[in-house]
Coordinates of C-alpha atoms and ligand atoms in Angstrom, one line a residue:
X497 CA 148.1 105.8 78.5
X498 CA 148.7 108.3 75.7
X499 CA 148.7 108.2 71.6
X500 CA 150.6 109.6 69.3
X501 CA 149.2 113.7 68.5
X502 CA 149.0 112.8 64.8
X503 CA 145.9 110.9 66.0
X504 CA 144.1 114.3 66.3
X505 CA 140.8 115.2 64.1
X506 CA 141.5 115.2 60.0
X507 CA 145.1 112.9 60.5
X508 CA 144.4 109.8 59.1
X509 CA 146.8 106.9 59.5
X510 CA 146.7 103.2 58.6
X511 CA 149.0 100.5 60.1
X512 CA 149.1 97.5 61.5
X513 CA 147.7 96.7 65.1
X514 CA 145.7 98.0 67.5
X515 CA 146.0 101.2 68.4
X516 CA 147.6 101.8 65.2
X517 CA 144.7 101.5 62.9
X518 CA 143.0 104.7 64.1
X519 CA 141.5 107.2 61.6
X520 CA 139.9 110.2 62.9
X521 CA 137.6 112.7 61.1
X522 CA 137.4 116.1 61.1
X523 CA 133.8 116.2 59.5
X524 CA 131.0 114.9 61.5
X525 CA 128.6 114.1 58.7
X526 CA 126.4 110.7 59.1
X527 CA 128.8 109.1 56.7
X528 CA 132.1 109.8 58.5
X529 CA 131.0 109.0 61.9
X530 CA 129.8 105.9 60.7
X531 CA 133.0 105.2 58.8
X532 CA 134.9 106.2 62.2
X533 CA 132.6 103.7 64.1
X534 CA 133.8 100.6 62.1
X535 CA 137.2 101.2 62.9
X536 CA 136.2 102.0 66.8
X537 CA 134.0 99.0 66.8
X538 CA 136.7 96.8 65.1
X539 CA 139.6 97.9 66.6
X540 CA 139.5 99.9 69.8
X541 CA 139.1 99.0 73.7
X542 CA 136.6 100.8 75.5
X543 CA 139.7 102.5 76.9
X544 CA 140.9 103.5 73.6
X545 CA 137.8 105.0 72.2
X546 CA 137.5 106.5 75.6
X547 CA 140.6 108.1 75.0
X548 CA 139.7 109.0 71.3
X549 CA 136.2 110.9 72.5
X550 CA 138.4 112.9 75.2
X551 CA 141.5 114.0 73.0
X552 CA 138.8 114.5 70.0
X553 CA 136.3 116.9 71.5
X554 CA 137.7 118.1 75.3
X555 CA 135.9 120.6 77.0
X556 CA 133.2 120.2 74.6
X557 CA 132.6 116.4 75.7
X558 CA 131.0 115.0 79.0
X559 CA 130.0 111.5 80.3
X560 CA 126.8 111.1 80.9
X561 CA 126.8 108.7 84.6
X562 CA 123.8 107.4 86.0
X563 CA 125.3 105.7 89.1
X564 CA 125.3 102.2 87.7
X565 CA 127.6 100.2 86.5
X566 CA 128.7 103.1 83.7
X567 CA 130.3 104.6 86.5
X568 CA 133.2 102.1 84.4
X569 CA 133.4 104.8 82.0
X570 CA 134.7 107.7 85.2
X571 CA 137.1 104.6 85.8
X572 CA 138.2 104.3 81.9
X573 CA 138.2 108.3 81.5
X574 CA 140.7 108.8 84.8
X575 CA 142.9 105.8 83.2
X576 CA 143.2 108.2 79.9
X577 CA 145.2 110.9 82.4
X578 CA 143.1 114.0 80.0
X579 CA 140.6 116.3 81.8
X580 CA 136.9 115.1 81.2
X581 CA 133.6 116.0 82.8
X582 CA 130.8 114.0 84.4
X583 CA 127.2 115.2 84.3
X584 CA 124.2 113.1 86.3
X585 CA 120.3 113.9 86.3
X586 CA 119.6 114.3 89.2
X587 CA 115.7 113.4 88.9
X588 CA 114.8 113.9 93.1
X589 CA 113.4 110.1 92.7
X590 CA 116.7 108.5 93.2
X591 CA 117.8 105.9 95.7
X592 CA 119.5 107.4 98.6
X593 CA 122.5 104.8 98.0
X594 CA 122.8 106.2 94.2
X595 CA 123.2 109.8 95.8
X596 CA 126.2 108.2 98.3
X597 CA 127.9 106.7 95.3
X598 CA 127.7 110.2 93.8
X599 CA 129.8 111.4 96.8
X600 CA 131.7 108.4 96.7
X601 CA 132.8 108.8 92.9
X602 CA 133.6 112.8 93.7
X603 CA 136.0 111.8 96.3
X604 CA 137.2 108.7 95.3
X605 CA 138.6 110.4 91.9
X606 CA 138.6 114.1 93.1
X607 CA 136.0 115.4 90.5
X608 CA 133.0 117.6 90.4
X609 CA 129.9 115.9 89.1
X610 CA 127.9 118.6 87.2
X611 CA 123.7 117.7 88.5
X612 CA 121.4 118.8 85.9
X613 CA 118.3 119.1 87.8
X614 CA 114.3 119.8 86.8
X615 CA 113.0 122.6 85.9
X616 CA 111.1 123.7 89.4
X617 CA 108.0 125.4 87.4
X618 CA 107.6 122.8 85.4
X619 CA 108.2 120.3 87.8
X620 CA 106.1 121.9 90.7
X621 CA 102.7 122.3 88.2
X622 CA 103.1 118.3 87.2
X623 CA 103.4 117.1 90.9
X624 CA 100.7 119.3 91.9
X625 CA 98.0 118.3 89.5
X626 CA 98.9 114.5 89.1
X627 CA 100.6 113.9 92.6
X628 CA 103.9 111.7 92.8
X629 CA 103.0 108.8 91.2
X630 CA 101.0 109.2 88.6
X631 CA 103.5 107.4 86.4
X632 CA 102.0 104.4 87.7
X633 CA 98.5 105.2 86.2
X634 CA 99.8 107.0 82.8
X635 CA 102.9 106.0 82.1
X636 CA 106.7 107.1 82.7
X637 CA 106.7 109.4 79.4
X638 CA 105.7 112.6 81.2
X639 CA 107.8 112.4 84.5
X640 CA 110.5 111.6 82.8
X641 CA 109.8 114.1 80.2
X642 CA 110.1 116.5 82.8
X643 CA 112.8 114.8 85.4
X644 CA 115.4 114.0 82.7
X645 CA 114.8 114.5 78.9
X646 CA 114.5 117.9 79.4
X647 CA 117.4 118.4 82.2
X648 CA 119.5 116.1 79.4
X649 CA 118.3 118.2 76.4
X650 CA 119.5 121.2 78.2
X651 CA 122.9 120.1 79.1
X652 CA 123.4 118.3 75.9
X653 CA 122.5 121.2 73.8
X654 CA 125.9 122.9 75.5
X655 CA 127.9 120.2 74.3
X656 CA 129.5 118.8 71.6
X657 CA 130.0 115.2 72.2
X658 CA 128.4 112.8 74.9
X659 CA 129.7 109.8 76.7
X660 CA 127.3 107.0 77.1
X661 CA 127.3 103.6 79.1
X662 CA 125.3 101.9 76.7
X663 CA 125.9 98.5 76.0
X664 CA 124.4 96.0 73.2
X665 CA 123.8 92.8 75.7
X666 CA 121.5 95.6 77.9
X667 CA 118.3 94.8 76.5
X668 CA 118.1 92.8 73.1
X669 CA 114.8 94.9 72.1
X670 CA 115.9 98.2 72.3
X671 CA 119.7 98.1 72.5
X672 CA 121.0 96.0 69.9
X673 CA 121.8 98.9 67.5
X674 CA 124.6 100.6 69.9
X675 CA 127.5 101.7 68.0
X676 CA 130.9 102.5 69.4
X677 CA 130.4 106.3 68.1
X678 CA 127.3 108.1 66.2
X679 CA 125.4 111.3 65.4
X680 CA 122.6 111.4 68.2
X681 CA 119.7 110.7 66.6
X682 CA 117.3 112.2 69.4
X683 CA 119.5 115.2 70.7
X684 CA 121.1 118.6 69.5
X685 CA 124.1 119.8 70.6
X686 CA 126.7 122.2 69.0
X687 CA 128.9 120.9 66.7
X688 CA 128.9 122.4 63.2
X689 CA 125.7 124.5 64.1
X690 CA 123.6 121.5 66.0
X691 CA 125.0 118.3 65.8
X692 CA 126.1 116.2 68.9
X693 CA 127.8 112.7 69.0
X694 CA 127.5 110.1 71.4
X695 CA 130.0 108.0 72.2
X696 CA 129.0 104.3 73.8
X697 CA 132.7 103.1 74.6
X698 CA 131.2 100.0 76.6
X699 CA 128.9 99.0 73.5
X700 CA 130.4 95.7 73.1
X701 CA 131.7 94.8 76.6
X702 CA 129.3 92.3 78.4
X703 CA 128.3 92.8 81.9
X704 CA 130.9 90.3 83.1
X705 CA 133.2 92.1 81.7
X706 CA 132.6 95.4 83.0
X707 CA 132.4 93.8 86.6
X708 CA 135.8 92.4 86.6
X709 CA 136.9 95.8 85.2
X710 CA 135.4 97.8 88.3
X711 CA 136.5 94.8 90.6
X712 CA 139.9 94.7 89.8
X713 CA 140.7 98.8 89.6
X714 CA 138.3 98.8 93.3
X715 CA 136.1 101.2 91.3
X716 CA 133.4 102.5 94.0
X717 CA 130.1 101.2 93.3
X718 CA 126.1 101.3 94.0
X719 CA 125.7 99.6 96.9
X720 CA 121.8 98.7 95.5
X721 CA 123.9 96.0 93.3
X722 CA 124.4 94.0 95.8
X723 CA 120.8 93.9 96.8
X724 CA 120.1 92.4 93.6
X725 CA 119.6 95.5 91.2
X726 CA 121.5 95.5 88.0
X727 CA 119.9 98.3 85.9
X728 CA 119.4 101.4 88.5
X729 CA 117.3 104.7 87.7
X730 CA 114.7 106.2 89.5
X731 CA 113.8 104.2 93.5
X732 CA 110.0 103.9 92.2
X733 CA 110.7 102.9 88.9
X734 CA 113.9 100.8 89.4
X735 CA 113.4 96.8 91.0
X736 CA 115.2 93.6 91.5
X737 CA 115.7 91.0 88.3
X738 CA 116.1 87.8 89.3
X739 CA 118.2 85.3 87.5
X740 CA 117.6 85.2 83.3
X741 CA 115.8 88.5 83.5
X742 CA 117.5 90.9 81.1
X743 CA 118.6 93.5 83.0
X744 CA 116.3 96.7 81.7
X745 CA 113.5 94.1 82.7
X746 CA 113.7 96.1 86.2
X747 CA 112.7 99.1 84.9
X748 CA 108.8 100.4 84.0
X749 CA 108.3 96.8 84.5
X750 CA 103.9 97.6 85.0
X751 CA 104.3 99.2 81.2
X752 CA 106.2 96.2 79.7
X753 CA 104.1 93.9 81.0
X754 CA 100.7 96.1 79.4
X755 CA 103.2 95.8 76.4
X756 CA 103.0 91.7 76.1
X757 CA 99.9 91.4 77.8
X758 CA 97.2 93.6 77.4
X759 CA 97.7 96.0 74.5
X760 CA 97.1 99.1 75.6
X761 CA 100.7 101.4 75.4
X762 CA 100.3 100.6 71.7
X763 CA 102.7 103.7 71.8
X764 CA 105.5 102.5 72.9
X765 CA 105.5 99.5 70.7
X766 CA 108.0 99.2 67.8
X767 CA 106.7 99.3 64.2
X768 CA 107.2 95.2 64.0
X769 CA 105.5 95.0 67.5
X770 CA 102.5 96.7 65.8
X771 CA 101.9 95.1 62.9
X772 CA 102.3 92.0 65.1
X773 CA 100.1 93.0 67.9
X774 CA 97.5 94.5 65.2
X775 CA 97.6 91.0 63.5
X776 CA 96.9 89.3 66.6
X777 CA 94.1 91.4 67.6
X778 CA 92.5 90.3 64.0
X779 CA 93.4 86.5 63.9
X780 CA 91.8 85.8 67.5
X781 CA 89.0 83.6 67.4
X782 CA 86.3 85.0 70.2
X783 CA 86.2 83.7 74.0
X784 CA 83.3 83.9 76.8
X785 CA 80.8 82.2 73.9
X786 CA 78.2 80.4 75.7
X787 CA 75.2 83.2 75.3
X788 CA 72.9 81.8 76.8
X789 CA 74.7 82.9 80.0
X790 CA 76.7 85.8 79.2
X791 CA 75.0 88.4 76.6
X792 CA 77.1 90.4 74.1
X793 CA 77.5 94.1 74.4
X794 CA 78.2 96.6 71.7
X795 CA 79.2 100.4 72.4
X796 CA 75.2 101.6 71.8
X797 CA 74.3 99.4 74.7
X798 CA 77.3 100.4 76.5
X799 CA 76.8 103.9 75.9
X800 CA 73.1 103.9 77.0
X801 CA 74.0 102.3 79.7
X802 CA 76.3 104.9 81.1
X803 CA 74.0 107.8 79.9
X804 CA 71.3 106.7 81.2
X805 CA 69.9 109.3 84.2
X806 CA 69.1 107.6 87.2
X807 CA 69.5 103.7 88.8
X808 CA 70.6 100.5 86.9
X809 CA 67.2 98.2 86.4
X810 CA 69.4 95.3 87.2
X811 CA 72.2 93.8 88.7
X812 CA 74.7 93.7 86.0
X813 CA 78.0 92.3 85.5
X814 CA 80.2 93.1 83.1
X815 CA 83.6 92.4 81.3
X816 CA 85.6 94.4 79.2
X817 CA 87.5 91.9 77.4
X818 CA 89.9 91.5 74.4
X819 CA 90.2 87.8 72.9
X820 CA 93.7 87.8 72.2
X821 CA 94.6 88.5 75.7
X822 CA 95.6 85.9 77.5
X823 CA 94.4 86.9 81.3
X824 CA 91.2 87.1 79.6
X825 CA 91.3 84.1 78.1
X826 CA 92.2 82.5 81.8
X827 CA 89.6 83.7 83.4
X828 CA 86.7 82.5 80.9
X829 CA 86.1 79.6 82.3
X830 CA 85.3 80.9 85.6
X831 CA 83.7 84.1 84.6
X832 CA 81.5 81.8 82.5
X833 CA 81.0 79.1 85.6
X834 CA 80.0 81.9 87.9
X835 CA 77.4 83.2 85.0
X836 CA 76.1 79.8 84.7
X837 CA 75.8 79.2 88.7
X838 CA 75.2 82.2 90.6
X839 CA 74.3 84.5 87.8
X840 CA 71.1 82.6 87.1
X841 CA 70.5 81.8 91.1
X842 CA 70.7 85.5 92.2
X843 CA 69.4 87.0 88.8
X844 CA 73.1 88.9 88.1
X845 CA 72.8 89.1 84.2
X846 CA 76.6 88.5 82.7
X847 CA 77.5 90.3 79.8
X848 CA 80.8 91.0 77.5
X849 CA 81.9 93.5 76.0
X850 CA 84.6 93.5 73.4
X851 CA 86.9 96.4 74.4
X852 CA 90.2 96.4 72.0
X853 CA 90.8 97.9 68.5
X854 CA 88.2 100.7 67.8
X855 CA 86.4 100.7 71.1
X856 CA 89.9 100.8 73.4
X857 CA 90.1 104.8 73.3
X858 CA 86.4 105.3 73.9
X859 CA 86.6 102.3 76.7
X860 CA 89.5 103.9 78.8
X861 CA 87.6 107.0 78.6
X862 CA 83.9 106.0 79.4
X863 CA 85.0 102.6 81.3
X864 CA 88.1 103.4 83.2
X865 CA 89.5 100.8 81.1
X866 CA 93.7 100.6 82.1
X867 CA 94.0 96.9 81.3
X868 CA 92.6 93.2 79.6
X869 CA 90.7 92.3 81.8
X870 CA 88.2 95.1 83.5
X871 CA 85.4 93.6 85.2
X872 CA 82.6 96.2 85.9
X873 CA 79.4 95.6 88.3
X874 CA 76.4 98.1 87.8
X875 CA 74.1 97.2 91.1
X876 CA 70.3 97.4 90.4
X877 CA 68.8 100.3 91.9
X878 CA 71.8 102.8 92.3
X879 CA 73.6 105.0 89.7
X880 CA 77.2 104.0 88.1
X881 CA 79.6 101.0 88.3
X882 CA 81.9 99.6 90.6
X883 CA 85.2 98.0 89.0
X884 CA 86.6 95.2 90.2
X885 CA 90.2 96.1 92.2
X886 CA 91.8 93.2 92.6
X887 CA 93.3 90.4 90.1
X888 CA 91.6 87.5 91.7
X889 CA 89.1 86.2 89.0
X890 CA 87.7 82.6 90.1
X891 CA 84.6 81.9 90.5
X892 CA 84.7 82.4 94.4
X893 CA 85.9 85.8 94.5
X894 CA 83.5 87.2 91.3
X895 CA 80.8 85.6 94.1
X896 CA 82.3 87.7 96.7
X897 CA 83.3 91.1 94.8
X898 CA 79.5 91.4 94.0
X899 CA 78.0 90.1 97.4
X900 CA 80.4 93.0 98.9
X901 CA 78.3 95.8 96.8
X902 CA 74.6 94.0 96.9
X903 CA 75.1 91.8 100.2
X904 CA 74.0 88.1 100.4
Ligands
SF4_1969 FE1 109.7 109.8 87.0 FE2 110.2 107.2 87.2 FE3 111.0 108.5 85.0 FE4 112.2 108.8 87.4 S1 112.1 107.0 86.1 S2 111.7 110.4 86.0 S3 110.4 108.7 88.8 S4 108.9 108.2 85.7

């Protein structure tokens, strides 16, 4: 394919058609990309701004391939018949069958893929001090942080212009602000002193249509797609959606899930998510109420009963709840059945303790609080507590969780 080379930057020309309504910038400013995306958006293929990002910017551009489905984009670049580059972030967490499609794509279309890898310092101290999956515990900010933002920031920061294979039907809560071209809004690079711009040429192609596109041009693909993964990153942090899922629902799917359920990334939440998630925390109208059999906590009494010195002067159990939650609320009615029952039978005194809004910082550092609900046993006559493991919360296995510390 090839355009005519009055299309370069600063020529502006109107006609009629596609492919003829082009107008390219020489100025990056916020205003000008913006005014170039509506004609990208409006007008252009993903081969055509494909071709626009390569003539535009050259060696100074690169497409960004993660060894999913954007591996359309190497497809749509070799189509264009310019030079382009290909850079992947190479984490050391991948799937061995993403690292095969990497060889794949290098042969298949007789390029070098430029690896961007961690920094081994860096990289060396995290693993050392918080293990390999500590992203589990605390969240992927920091591994990734280290594994690709910072590999990414360092490449980018060479560049003028990125290729992405973002798309708006990816994830409707993150993704539906993807514009055909834009100033990056996160990353530096060096156009006119700092700026970089990020080209998404798949932004309005749906997933369909980017799998008849790589079926019909027998584009190589990740062989984990046919094993039922449609979103692919990292092996420990990538999974399996099934059916209606959207697709990014297969990524950091233990933090989304805290997201919706339990409250306690409030970090990654977007402004609207907050107000909404502060509002619920307010409105909720209070759960495990019958005091007679389980007594109500407040951090003084919680605090003494950590700081005490020495053994617990009953068997005590324990939940760290927050009413809006809804695992909370399903387990009241057991937690307060077993209360009732065996509680009052084997003298177990059942308490609650209200763990959300001001008390959640204090809780996950005195409690080993992580999620809604935490259930916490402190046996008569030794020092500490014991938290509950598993998710099971019926009244059988609150019997057995506490017969397994004090015995029968
Ligand atoms: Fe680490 Fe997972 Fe992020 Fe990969 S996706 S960098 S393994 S947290």
């Amino acid at each position: 394919m090839s355009f005519d080379d009055d299309k370069r930057r600063g020529v502006h020309r109107d006609g009629g058609g596609r492919g003829n309504a082009l107008k390219v910038f020489s100025s990056n400013t916020k205003q000008e990309t913006e005014s170039k995306n509506e004609v990208l958006e409006k007008t252009m293929t993903p081969l055509e701004i494909m071709d626009d990002a390569l003539k535009t910017y050259g060696d100074d551009i690169a497409i960004a391939f993660s060894g999913a489905e954007d591996v359309a984009l190497i497809q749509y670049a070799h189509l264009t018949n310019r030079p382009y580059r290909v850079f992947s972030l190479d984490t050391g967490r991948l799937n061995p069958e993403t690292y095969e499609l990497f060889d794949q794509v290098e042969k298949h279309f007789g390029i070098k893929i430029e690896y961007c890898v961690p920094n081994e310092e860096q990289l060396e101290a995290f693993v050392n001090e918080k293990g390999l999956f500590s992203f589990y515990e605390d969240g992927h900010k920091e591994c990734c942080g280290i594994r690709k933002v910072q590999p990414l920031r360092k490449k980018l920061s060479t560049l003028k212009a990125w290729i992405t294979g973002q798309r708006k039907d990816q994830s409707p809560g993150t993704r539906m602000q993807v514009p055909a071209i834009q100033l990056d809004p996160a990353f530096q690079g060096i156009l006119n002193g700092n700026e970089l711009v990020k080209y998404n040429p798949l932004t309005n192609a749906t997933s369909q249509e980017v799998w008849d596109f790589l079926r019909v041009m027998s584009t190589p693909v990740n062989a984990l797609h046919s094993q039922g993964y449609v979103s692919i990153g990292c092996a420990p942090c990538t999974r399996p959606v099934t059916p209606g899922q959207q697709e990014r629902e297969g990524r950091w799917w233990w933090e989304n899930a805290s997201d919706k359920e339990c409250g306690l990334h409030s970090g990654n939440l977007s402004k609207e998510e907050k107000e909404k998630q502060e509002k619920r925390e307010e409105d909720a109208a209070d759960i495990f109420t019958d005091t007679a059999a389980i007594s109500v906590e407040t951090r003084d009494s919680m605090q003494k009963r950590i700081s005490r010195d020495g053994k617990n002067e009953e068997n005590e159990m324990i939940v760290l709840y927050a009413p809006w939650c809804p695992f909370c609320q399903a387990m009241e009615g057991s937690f307060t059945e077993s209360a009732q029952t065996y509680g009052k039978a084997k003298n177990v005194r059942y308490s609650k303790f209200r763990a959300d809004q001001d008390e959640k910082e204090w809780s996950k550092e005195n409690l080993s609080l992580k999620s809604f609900p935490t259930i916490l046993f402190f046996p008569k006559g030794r020092e500490g507590y014991v938290k509950l493991g598993g998710e099971r919360r019926d009244v059988d296995s609150l019997q057995i969780f506490i017969e397994s510390i004090v015995g029968k």
